Short mmCIF file of C-alpha atoms and ligand atoms in Angstrom, two decimals:
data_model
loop_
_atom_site.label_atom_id
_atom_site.label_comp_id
_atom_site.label_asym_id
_atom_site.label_seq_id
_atom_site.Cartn_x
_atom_site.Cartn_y
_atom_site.Cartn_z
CA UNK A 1 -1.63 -13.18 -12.52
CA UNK A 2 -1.85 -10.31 -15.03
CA UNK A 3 -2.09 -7.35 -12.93
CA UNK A 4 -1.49 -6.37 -9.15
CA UNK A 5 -4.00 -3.70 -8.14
CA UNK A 6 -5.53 -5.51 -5.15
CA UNK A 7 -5.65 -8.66 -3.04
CA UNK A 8 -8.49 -9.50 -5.56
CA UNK A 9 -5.91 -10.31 -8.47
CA UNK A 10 -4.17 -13.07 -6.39
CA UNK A 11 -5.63 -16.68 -6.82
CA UNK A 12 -3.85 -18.06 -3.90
CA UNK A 13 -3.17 -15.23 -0.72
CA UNK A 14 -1.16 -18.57 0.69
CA UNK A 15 0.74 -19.24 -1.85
CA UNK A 16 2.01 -15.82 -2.45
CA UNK A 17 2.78 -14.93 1.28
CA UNK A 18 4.77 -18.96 1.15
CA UNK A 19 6.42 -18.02 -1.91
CA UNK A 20 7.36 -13.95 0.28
CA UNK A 21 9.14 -16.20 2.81
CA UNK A 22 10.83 -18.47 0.64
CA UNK A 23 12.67 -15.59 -1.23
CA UNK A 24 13.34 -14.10 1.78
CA UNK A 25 15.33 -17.05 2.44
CA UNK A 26 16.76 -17.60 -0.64
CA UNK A 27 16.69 -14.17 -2.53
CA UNK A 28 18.36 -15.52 -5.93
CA UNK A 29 16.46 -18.70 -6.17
CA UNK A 30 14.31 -17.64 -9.18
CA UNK A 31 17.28 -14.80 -10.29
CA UNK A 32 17.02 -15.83 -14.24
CA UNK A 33 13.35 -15.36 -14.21
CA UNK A 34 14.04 -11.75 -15.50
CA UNK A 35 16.57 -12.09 -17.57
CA UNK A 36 16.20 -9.44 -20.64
CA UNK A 37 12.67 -8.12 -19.65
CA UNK A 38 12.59 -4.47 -18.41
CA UNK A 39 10.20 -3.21 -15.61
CA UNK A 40 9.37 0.83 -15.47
CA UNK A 41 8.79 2.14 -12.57
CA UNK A 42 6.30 5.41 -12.90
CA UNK A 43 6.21 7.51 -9.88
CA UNK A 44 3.27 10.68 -10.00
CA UNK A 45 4.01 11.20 -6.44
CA UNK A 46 7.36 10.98 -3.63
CA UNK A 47 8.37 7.65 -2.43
CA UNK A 48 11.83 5.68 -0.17
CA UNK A 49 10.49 2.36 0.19
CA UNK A 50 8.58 1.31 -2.74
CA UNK A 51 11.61 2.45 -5.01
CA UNK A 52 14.22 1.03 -3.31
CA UNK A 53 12.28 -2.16 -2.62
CA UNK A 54 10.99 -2.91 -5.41
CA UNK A 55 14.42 -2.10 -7.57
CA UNK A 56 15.91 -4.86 -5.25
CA UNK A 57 12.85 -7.25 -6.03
CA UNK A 58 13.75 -6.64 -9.64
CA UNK A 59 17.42 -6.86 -9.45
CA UNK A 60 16.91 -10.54 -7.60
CA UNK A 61 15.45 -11.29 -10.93
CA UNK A 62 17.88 -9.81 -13.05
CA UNK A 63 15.05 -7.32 -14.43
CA UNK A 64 16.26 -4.02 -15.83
CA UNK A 65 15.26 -1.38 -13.97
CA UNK A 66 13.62 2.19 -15.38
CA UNK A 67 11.92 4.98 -13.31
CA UNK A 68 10.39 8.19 -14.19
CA UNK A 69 9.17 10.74 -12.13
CA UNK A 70 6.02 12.51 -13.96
CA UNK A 71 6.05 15.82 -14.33
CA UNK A 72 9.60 16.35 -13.11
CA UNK A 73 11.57 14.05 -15.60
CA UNK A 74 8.61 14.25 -17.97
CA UNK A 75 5.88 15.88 -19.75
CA UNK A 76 2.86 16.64 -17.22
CA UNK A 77 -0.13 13.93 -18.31
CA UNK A 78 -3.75 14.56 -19.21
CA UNK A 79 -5.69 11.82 -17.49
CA UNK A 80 -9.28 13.18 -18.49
CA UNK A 81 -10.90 12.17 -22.16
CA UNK A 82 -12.53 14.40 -24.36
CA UNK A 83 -10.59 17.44 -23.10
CA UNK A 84 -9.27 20.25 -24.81
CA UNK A 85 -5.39 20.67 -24.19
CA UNK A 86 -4.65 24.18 -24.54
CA UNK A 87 -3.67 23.93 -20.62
CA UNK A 88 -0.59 22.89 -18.49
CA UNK A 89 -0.73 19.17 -19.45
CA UNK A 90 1.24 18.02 -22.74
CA UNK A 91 0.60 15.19 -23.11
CA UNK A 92 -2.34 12.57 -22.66
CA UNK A 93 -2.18 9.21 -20.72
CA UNK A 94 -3.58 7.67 -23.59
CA UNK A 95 -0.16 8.13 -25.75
CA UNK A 96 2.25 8.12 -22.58
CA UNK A 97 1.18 4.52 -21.46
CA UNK A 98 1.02 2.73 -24.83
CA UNK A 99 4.58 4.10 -25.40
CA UNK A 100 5.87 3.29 -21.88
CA UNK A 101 4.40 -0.03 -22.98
CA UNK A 102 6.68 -0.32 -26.13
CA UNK A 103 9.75 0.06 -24.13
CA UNK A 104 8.83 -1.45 -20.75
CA UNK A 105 7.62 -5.85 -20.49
CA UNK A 106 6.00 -4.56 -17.07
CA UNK A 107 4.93 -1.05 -15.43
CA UNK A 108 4.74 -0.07 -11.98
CA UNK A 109 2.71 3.49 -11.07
CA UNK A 110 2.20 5.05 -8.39
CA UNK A 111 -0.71 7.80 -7.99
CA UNK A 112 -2.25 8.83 -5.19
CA UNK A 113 -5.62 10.43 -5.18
CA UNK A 114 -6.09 14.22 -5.37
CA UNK A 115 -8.66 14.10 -2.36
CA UNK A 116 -10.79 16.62 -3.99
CA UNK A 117 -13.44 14.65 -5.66
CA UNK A 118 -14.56 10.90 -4.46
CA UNK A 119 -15.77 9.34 -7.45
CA UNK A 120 -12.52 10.58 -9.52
CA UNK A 121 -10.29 9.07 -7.21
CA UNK A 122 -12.49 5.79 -6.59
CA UNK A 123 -12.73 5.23 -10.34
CA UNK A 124 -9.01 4.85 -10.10
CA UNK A 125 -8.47 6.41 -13.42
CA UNK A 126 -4.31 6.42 -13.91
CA UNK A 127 -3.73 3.03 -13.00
CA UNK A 128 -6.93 1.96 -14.99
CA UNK A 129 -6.06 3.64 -18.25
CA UNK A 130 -2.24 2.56 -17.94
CA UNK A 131 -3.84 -1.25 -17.82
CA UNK A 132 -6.10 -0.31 -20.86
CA UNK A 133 -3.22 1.49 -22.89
CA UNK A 134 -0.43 -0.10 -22.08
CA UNK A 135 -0.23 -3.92 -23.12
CA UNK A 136 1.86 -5.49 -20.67
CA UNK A 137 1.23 -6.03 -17.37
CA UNK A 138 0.47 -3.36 -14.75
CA UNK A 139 1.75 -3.14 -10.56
CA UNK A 140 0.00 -0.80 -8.25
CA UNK A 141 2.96 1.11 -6.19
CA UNK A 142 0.13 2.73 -4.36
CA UNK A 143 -2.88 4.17 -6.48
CA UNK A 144 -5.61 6.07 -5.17
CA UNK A 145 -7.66 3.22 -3.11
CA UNK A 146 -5.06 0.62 -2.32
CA UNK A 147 -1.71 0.07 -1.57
CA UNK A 148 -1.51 -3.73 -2.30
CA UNK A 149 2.33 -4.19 -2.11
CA UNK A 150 2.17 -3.00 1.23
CA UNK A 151 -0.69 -4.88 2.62
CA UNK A 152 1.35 -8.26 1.34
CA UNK A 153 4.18 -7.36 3.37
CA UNK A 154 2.24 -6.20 6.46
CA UNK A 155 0.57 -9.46 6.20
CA UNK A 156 4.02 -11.50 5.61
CA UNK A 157 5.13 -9.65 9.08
CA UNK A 158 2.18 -11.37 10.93
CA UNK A 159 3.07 -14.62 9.73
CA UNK A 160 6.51 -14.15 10.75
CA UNK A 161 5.56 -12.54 14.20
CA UNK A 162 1.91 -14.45 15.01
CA UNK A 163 2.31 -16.41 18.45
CA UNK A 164 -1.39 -17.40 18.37
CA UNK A 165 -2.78 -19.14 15.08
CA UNK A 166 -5.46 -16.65 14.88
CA UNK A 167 -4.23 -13.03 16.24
CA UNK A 168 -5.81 -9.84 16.54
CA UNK A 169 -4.88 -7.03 14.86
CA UNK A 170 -6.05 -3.62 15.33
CA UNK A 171 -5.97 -0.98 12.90
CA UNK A 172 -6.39 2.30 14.57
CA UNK A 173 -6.24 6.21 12.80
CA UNK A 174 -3.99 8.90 14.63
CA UNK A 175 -4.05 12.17 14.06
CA UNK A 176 -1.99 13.64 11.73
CA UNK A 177 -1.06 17.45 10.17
CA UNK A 178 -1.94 16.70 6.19
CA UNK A 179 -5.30 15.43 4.49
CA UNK A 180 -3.93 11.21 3.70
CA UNK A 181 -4.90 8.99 1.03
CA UNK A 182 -7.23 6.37 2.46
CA UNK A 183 -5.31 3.89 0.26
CA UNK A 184 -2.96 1.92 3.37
CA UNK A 185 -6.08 0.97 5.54
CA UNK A 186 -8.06 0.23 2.48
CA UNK A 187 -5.89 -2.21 1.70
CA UNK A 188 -4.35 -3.31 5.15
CA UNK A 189 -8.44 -4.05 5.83
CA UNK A 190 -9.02 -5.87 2.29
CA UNK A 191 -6.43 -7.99 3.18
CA UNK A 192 -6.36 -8.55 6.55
CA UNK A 193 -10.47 -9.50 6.26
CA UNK A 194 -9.01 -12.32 2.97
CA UNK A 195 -9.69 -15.67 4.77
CA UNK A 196 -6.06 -16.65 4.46
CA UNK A 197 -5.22 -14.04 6.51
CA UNK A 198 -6.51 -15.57 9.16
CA UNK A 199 -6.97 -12.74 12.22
CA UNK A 200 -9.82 -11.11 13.76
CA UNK A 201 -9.42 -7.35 12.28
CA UNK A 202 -10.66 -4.39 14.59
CA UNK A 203 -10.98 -0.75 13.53
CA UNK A 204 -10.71 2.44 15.41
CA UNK A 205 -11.25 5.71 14.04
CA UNK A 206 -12.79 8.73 15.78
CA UNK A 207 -16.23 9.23 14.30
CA UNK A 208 -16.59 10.45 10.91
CA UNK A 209 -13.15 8.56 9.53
CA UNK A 210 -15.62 5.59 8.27
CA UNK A 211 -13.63 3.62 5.31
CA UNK A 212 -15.65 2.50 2.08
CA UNK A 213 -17.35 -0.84 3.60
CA UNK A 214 -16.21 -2.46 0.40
CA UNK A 215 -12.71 -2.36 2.09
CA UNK A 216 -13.70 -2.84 5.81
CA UNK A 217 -16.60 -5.30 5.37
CA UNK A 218 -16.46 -8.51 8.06
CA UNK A 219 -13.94 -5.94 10.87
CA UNK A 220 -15.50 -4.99 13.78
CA UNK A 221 -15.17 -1.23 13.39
CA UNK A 222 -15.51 0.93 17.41
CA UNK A 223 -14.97 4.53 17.70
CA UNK A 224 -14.12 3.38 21.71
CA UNK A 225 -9.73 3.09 20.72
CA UNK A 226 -8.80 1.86 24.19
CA UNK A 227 -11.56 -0.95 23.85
CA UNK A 228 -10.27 -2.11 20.38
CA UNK A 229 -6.32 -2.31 21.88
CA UNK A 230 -7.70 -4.16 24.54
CA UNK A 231 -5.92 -8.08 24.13
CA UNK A 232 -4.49 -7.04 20.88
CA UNK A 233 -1.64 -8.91 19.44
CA UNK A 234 -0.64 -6.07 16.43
CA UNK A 235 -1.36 -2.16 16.58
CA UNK A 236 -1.34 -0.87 12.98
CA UNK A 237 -1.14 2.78 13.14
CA UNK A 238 -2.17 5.05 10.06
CA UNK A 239 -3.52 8.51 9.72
CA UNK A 240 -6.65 8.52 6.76
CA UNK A 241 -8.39 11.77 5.77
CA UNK A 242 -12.15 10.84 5.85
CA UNK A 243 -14.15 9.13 3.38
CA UNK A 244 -17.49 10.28 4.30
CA UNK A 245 -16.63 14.27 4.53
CA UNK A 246 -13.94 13.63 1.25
CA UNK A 247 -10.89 14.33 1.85
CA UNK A 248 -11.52 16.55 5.14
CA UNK A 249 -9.51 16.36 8.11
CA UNK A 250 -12.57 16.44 10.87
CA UNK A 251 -10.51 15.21 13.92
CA UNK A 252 -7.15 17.35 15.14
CA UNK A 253 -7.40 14.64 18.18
CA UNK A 254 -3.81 13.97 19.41
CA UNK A 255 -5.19 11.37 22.33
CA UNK A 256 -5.45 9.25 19.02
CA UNK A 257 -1.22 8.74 19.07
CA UNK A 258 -0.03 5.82 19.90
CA UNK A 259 1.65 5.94 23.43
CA UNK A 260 3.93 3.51 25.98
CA UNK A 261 0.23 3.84 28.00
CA UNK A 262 -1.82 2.62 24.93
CA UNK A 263 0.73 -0.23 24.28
CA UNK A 264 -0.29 -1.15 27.93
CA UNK A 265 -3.79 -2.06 27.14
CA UNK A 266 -2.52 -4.52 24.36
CA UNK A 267 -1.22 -8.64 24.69
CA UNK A 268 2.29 -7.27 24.17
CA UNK A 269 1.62 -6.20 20.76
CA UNK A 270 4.09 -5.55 18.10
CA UNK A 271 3.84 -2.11 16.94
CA UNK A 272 3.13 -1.47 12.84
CA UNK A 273 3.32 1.57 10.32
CA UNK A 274 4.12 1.31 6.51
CA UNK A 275 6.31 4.22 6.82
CA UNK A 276 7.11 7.54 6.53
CA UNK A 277 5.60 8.32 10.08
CA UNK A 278 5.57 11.36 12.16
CA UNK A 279 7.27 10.70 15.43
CA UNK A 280 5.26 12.29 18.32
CA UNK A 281 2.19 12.57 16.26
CA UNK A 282 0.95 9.11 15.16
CA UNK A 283 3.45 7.05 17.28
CA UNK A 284 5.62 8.51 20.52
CA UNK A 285 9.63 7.66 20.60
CA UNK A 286 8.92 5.58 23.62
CA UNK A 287 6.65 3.19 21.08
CA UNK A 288 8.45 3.57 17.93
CA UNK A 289 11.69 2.74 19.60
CA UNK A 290 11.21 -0.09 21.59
CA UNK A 291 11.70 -3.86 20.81
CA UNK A 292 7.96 -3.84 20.21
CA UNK A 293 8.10 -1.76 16.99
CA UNK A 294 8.67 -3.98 13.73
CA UNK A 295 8.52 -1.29 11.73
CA UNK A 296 11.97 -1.88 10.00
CA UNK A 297 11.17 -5.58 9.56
CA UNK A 298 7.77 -4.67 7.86
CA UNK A 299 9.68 -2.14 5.46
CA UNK A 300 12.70 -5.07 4.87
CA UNK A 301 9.61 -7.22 3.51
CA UNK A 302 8.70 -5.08 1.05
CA UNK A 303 11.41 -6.74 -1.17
CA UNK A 304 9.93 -10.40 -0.94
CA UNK A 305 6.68 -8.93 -1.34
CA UNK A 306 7.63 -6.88 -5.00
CA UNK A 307 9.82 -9.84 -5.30
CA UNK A 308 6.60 -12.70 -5.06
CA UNK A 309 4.61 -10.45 -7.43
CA UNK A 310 7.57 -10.02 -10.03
CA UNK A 311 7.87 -13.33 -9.74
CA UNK A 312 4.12 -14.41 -10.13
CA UNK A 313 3.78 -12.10 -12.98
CA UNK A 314 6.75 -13.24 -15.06
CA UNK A 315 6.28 -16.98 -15.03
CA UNK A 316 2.42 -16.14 -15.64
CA UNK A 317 2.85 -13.99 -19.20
CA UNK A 318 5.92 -14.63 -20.56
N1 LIG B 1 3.28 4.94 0.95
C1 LIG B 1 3.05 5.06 2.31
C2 LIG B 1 2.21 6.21 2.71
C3 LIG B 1 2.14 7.35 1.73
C4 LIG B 1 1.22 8.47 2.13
N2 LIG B 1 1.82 9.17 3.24
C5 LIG B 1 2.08 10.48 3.20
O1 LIG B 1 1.83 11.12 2.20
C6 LIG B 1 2.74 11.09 4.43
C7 LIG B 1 3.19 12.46 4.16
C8 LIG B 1 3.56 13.28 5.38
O2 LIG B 1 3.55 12.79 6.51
O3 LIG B 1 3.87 14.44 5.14
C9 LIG B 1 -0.15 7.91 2.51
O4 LIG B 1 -0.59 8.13 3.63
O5 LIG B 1 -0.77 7.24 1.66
N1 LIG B 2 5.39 2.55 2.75
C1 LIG B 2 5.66 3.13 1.57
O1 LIG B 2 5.01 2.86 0.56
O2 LIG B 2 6.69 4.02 1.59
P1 LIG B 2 7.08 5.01 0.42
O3 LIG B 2 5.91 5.95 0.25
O4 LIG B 2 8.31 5.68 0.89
O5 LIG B 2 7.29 4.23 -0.83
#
């Protein structure tokens, strides 16, 4: 593996999620795999867990660690070509990734969408051009479309949790204040729909909230949410701004959160969110504080899942 951008740069889904568990186990098993290599760690926009995590996945490997906040700690970048730069950006992408490149052996970035104009933000220029200019190897911490490091530890929670070889998991939108990148069900449906995931994926959104079908393709998607919690063994709550009206909010709908009432419908299911979440809006106390709620365990996995991609991408190019 070269890059990590989406489920579609892993040759074996399996093998990855085996290799999760086994460093969960043993968290120092491969710890002289990064011995003298540095990994940045660009951030364009806030983040807790991926940060933290993925520092930890590094530090397993005995990887140095640097991270950069743009625009704060550094110049504001020019993504766009051909532009004039009399404006408030100082410095291009172009330059800024080829030199992060000199001092880093791997780069992380995170950059979320702007919401404003679909084909921008599907063209999924920053992490694109920091593959292109960089020359080392490139790890999505959540880019405009997908959130990859997330989806492998949502989907090394359902291993852990399953009771029934083939469960069913049900993504389902919730209301929320603030327009949201599509970029966690993107993902959380590319992966979940991978045949090694091995669940029957069901999507609820209000009407309207309609993912790219590249992402959703083989889910049965309902706009009906009490039908789609109906039996189901996982609830994966998100809020996504649409995709069809880009980057609207078109629903306010607060029946949408997920309540004790809502859990009731479901096989027992183990409540999901990749975190931050807005108590009371997407998810009530009642639900987020139960025994059902594995939300802590699914953010504690996002070290073995930076730590199985570190690992993948070390042993693979150097
Ligand atoms: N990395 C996990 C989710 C990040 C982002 N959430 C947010 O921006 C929530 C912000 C708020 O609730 O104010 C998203 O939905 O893609
Ligand atoms: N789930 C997740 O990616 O959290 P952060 O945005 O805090 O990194």
């Amino acid at each position: 593996m070269r890059n990590f951008t989406s489920v579609h740069d892993v040759d074996d889904v399996t093998a990855l999620v085996n290799l999760a568990l086994e460093l969960k186990q043993d968290p120092l098993k491969y710890a002289n795999i990064g011995r003298n290599k540095t990994l940045g760690l660009i951030f364009f926009n806030p983040s807790l867990r991926t940060r933290l995590s993925t520092q930890k996945a590094a530090h397993n490997l005995t990887l140095r660690v640097m991270d950069m906040n743009v625009g704060q700690d550094s110049w504001n970048l020019e993504i766009r070509d051909n532009v004039v730069m009399d404006g408030d950006t100082s410095e291009h992408i172009k330059e800024a990734a080829a030199v992060i490149g000199q001092y880093c052996d791997i780069i992380g970035i995170r950059s979320f969408p702007s919401l404003n104009d679909k084909d921008t933000d599907y063209k999924e220029e920053v992490i694109q051009k920091f593959i292109t200019y960089s020359g080392v190897p490139v790890v999505s911490l959540e880019s405009a479309t997908r959130h990859p490091l997330q989806s492998l530890a949502d989907l090394i929670t359902i291993n852990e949790l399953k009771k029934t070889a083939r469960p069913k998991v049900v993504l389902t939108w919730a209301a929320h204040p603030k327009a949201l990148p599509q970029a966690v069900p993107n993902s959380f449906a590319e992966w979940m729909n991978h045949p090694d995931a091995n669940v029957d994926l069901v999507i609820t959104h209000p009407e309207g909230y309609e993912l790219d079908p590249k992402f959703t393709q083989g889910a049965k998607i309902t706009y009906n949410q009490n039908e789609a919690l109906e039996g189901a063994d996982f609830v994966y709550a998100k809020n996504w701004s649409s995709y069809k009206y880009y980057g609207n909010i078109i629903s306010k709908d607060k029946s949408w959160m997920i309540s004790p009432e809502k859990m009731k419908l479901t096989n027992q299911a183990k409540f999901m969110h990749c975190l931050p979440v807005r108590r009371n809006v997407i998810v009530s106390d009642a639900v987020i504080d139960s025994p059902d709620s594995v939300v802590i365990q699914q953010a504690g996995n996002r070290v073995w899942s930076a730590q199985a991609v570190l690992k993948k991408i070390l042993e693979d190019n150097f």
